[in-house]
Coordinates of C-alpha atoms in Angstrom, one line a residue:
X64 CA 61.3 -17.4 -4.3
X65 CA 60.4 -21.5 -4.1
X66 CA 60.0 -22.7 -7.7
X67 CA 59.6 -26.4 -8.9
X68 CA 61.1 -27.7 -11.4
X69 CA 59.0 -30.2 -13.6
X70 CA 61.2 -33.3 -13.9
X71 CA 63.4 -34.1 -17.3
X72 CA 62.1 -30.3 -18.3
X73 CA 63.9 -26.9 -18.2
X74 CA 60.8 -25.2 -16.8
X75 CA 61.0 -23.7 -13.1
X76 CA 57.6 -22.7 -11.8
X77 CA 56.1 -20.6 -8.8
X78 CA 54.1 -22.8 -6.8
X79 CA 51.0 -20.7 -7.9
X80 CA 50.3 -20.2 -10.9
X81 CA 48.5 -17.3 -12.1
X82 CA 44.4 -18.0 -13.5
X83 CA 43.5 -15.7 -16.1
X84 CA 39.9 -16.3 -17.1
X85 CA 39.1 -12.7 -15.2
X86 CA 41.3 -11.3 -18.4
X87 CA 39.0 -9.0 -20.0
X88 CA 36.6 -9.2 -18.0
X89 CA 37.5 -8.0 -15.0
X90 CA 40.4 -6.4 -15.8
X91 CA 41.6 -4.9 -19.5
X92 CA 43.9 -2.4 -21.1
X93 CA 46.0 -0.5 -18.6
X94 CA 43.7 -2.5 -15.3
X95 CA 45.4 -5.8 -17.0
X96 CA 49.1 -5.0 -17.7
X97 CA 49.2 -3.8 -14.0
X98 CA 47.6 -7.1 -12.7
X99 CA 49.7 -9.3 -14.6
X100 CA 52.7 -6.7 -13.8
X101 CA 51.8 -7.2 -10.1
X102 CA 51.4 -10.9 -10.4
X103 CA 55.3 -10.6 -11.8
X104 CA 56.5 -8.4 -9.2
X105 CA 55.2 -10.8 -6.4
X106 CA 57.3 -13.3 -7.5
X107 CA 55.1 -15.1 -9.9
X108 CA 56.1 -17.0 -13.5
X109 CA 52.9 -18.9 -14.9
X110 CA 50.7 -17.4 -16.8
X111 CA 47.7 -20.1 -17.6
X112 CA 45.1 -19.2 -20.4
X113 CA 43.4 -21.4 -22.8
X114 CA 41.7 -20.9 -26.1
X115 CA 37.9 -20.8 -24.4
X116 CA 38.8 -17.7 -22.0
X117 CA 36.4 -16.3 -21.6
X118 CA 34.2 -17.0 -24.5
X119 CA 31.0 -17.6 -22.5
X120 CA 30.6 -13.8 -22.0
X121 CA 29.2 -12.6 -25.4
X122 CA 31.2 -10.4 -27.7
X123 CA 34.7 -11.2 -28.2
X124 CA 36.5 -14.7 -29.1
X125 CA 39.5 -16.1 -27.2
X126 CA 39.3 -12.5 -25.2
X127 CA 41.9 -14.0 -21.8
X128 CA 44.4 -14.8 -25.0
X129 CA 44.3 -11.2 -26.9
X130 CA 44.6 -9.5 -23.6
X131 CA 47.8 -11.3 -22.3
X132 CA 49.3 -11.2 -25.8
X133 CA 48.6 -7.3 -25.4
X134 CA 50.4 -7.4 -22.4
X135 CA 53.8 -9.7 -23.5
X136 CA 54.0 -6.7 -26.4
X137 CA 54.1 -4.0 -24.1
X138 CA 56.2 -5.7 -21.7
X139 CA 58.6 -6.8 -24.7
X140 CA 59.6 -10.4 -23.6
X141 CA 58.3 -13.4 -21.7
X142 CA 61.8 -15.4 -21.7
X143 CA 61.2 -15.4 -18.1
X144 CA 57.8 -16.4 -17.9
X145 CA 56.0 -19.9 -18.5
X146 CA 53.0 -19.4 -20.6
X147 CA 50.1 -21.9 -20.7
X148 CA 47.2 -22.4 -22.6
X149 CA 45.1 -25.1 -23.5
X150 CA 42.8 -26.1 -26.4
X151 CA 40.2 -28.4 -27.7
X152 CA 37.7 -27.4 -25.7
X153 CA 34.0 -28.0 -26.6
X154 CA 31.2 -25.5 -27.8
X155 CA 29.7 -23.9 -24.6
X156 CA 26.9 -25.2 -25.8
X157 CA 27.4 -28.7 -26.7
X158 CA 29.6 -29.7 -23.7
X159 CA 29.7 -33.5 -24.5
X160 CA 30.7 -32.4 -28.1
X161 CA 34.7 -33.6 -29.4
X162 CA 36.9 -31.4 -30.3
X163 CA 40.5 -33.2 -30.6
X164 CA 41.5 -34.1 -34.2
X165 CA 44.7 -32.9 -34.9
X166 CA 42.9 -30.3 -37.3
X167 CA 40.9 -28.8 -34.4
X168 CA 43.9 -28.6 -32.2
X169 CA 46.0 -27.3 -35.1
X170 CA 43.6 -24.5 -35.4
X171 CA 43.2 -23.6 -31.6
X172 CA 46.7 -23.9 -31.4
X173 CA 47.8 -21.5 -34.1
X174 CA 44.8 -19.1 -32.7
X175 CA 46.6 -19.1 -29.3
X176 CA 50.0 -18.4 -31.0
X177 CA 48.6 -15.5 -32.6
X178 CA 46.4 -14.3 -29.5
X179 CA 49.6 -14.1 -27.6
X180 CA 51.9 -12.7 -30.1
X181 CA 54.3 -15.8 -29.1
X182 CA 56.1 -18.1 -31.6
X183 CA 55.6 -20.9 -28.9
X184 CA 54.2 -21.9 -25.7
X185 CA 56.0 -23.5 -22.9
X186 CA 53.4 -25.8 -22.2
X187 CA 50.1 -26.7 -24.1
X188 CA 47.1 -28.6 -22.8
X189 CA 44.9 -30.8 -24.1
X190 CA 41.7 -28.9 -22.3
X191 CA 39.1 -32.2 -22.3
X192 CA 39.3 -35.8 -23.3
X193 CA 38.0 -37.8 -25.6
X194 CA 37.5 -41.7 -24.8
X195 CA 36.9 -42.8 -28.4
X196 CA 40.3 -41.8 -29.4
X197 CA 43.1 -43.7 -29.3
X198 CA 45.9 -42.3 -26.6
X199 CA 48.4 -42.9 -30.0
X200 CA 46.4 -40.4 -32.0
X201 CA 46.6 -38.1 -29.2
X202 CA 50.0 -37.8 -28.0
X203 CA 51.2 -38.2 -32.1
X204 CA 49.6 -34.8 -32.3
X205 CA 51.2 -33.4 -29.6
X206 CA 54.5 -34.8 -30.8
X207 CA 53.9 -33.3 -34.4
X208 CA 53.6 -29.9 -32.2
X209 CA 56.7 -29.9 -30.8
X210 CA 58.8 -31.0 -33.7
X211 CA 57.3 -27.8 -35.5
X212 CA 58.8 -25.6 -32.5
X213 CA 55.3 -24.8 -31.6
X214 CA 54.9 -26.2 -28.3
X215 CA 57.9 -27.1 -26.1
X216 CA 55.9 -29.6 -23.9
X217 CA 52.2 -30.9 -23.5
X218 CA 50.0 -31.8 -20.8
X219 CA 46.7 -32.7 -20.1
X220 CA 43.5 -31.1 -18.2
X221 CA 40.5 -32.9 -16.9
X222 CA 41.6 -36.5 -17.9
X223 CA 41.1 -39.4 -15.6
X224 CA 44.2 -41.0 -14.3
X225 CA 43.9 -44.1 -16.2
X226 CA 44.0 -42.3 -19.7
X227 CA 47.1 -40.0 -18.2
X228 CA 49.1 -43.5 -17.4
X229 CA 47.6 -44.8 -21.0
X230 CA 49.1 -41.9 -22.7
X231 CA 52.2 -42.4 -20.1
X232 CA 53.2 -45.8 -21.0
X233 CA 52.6 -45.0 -24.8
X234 CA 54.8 -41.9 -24.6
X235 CA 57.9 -44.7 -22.5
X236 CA 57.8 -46.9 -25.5
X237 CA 58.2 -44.1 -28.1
X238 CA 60.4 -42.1 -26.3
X239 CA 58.8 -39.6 -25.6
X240 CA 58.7 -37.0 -22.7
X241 CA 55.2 -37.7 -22.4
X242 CA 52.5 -35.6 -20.0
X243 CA 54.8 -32.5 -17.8
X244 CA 51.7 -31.8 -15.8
X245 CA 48.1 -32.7 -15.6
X246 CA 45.5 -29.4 -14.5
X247 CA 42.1 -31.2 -12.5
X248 CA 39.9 -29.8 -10.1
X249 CA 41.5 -30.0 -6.8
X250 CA 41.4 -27.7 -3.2
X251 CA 40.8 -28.4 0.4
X252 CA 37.2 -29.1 0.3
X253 CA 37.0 -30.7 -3.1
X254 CA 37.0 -34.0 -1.4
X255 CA 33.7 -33.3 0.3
X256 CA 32.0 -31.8 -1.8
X257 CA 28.6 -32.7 -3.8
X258 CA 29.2 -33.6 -7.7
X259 CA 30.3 -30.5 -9.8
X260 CA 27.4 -29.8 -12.1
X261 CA 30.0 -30.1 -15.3
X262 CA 30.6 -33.9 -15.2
X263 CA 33.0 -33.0 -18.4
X264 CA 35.4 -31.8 -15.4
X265 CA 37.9 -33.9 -13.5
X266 CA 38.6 -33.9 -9.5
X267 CA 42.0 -35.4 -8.4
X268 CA 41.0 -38.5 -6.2
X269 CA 43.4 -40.2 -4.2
X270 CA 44.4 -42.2 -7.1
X271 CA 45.4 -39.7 -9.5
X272 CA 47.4 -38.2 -6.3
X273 CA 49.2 -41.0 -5.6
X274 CA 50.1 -40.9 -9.4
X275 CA 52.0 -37.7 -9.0
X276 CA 54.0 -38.6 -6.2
X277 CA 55.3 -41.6 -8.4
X278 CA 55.6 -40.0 -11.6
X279 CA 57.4 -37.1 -13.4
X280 CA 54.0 -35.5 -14.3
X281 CA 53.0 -31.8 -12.0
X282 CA 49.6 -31.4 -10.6
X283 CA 48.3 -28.4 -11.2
X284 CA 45.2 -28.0 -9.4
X285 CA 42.2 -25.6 -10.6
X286 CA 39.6 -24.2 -8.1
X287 CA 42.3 -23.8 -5.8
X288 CA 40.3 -21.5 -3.7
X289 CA 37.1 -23.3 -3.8
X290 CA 35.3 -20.8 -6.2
X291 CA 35.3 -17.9 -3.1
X292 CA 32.9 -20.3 -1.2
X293 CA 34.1 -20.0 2.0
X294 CA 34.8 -16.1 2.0
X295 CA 31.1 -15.8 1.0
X296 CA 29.9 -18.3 3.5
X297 CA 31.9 -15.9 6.1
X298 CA 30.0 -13.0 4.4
X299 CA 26.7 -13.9 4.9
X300 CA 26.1 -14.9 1.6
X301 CA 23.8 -17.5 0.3
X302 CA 25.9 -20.2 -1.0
X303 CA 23.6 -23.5 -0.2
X304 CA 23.4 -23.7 -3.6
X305 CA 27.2 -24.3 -4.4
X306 CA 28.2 -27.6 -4.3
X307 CA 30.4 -26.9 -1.7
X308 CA 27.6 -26.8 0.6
X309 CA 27.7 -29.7 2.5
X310 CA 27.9 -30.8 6.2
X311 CA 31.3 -32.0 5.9
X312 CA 32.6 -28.3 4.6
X313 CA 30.6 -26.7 6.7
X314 CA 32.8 -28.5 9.4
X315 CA 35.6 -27.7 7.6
X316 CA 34.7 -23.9 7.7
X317 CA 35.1 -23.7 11.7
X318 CA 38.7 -25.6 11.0
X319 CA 40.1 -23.3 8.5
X320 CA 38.7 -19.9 10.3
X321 CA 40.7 -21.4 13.6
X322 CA 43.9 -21.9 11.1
X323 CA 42.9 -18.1 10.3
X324 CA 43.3 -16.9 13.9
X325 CA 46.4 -18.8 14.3
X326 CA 48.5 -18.1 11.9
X327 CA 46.7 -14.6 11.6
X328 CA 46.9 -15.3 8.2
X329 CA 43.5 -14.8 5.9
X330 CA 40.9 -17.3 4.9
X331 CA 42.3 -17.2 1.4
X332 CA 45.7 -17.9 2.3
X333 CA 44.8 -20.7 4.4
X334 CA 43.4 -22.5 1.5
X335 CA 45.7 -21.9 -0.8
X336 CA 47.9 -23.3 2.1
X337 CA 46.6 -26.3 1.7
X338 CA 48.0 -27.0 -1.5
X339 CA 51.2 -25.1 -1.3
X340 CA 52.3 -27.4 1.9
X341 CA 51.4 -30.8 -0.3
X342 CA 54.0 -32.7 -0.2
X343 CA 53.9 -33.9 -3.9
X344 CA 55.1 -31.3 -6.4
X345 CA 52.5 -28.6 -6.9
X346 CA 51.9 -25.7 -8.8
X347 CA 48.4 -24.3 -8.0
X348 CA 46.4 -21.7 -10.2
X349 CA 44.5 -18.9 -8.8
X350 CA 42.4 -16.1 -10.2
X351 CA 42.1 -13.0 -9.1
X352 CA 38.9 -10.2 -10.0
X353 CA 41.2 -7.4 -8.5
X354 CA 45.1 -6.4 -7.3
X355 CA 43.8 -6.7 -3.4
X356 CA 42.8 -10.3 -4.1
X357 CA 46.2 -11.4 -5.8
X358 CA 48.5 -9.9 -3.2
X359 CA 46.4 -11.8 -0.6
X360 CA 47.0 -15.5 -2.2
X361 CA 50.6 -14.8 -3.3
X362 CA 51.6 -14.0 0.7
X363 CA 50.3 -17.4 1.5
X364 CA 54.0 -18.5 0.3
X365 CA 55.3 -16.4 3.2
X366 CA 53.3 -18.0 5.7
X367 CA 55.3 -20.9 8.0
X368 CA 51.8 -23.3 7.7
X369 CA 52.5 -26.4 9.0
X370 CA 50.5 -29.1 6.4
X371 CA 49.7 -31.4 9.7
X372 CA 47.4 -28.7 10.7
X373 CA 44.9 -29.5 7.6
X374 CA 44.4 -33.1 9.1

């Protein structure tokens, strides 16, 4: 199995990464250690969580967390795994809200740790930014993280690509390792589609991917399958009111359903294909609501795509 190894790092990742905001939802107990077993067994390394998952379904806190931390105790180790999560988020409620001082993060943090049952996570996010504090403050708290074995690196998730080269250039006079990987909206049709309707989310633009093919820092793209909008859009289903819906994807959808038929591949593993022939250093996440689903994406790093054919 392909893996990429994040520059000046010992981490070695599958180029997709598995999504589990599903955990406990659509899958729990016995359902989840089989989907995160199969996940395994297809060749697959990152598990990527955050503190929020998947709080906006009432009746459990930090649910995604407990149910992979169930999982890593009845599996028995994760020394071969590179676990993920993120904090800071804001209330669901209160979107535009901060939630970065280093006592907010300290308390997500040790939450996650004791979610997952782990003594410390291979990577930890920053989930949101916050433009009225300083890049110093920031990173410092990262920093304090990893010199308390908490953490062994930090990225960021949904910052703009000025603040990541900000943080960057503060983390090259310290001497520090700095940002390992950077998690923003990204897919084949993000580029044409209409505003997302959370503006507290980030898309990678051409500048921000230009930045990771010069820099040591991963992209790790979110929505890597467009949010299932063109598998409904197949379907039959209403999805004009996505904001995927627009003339230039609907284009798009005729291009990708010819890629289909030609590499008799599915429509989910020619999107994913998308990413996993970039030619900048990758790792995509991808959720999955049932086995069927996850063993489709993961074949799409069997396929011989050819990236030229996206263009």
């Amino acid at each position: 199995m392909k893996r990429i190894q994040i520059k000046d790092t010992t981490l070695s990742l599958c180029p997709i990464g598995f999504g589990t905001a599903n955990a406990g939802i659509a899958w729990d107990n016995e359902e989840a250690f089989k989907m995160l077993d199969l996940y395994v067994e297809l060749g697959g390394n990152v598990i990527d969580t955050a503190r929020i998952y998947s709080d906006w379904v009432a009746g459990e806190i930090g649910r995604s967390e407990r149910v992979i931390g169930d999982w890593l105790k009845h599996r028995g180790h994760h020394e071969d795994l590179v676990i993920i999560s993120k904090g800071g988020h804001p209330p669901l409620n209160e979107m535009n809200t901060s939630r970065l001082s280093k006592e907010e993060m300290t308390y997500d943090l040790n939450k996650s740790l004791e979610a997952l049952g782990i003594d410390c996570l291979d990577i930890y996010f920053y989930h949101r930014d916050d433009l009225n504090r300083p890049v110093a403050e920031l990173i410092e708290t990262m920093q304090d993280f990893v010199r308390a074995g908490k953490i062994k690196y930090y990225g960021c998730s949904n910052w703009t690509t000025a603040r990541i080269k900000e943080a960057m250039d503060y983390c090259k006079e310290k001497g520090y390792r700095g940002f390992v990987a950077n998690q923003a909206l990204y897919n084949v049709a993000s580029n044409t589609m209409a505003p997302y309707p959370d503006e507290t989310m980030v898309t990678m633009d051409e500048e921000m991917l230009a930045f990771h093919k010069e820099s040591n820092v991963l992209a790790m793209p979110y929505f890597s399958l467009c949010s299932g909008f063109f598998t409904k859009l197949n379907n039959g289903v209403d999805v004009s009111q996505s904001p995927y819906y627009t003339e230039e994807n609907l284009r798009l959808a005729h291009h990708l359903n010819h890629l289909a038929t030609k590499y008799d591949a599915t429509l989910s593993q020619i999107i994913m294909g998308y990413l996993t022939t970039q030619t900048l250093p990758m790792c995509a996440l991808a959720g999955a609501s049932r086995p069927e689903q996850l063993m489709d994406f993961m074949k799409t790093l069997d396929l011989p795509i050819d990236a030229k054919d996206y263009y």
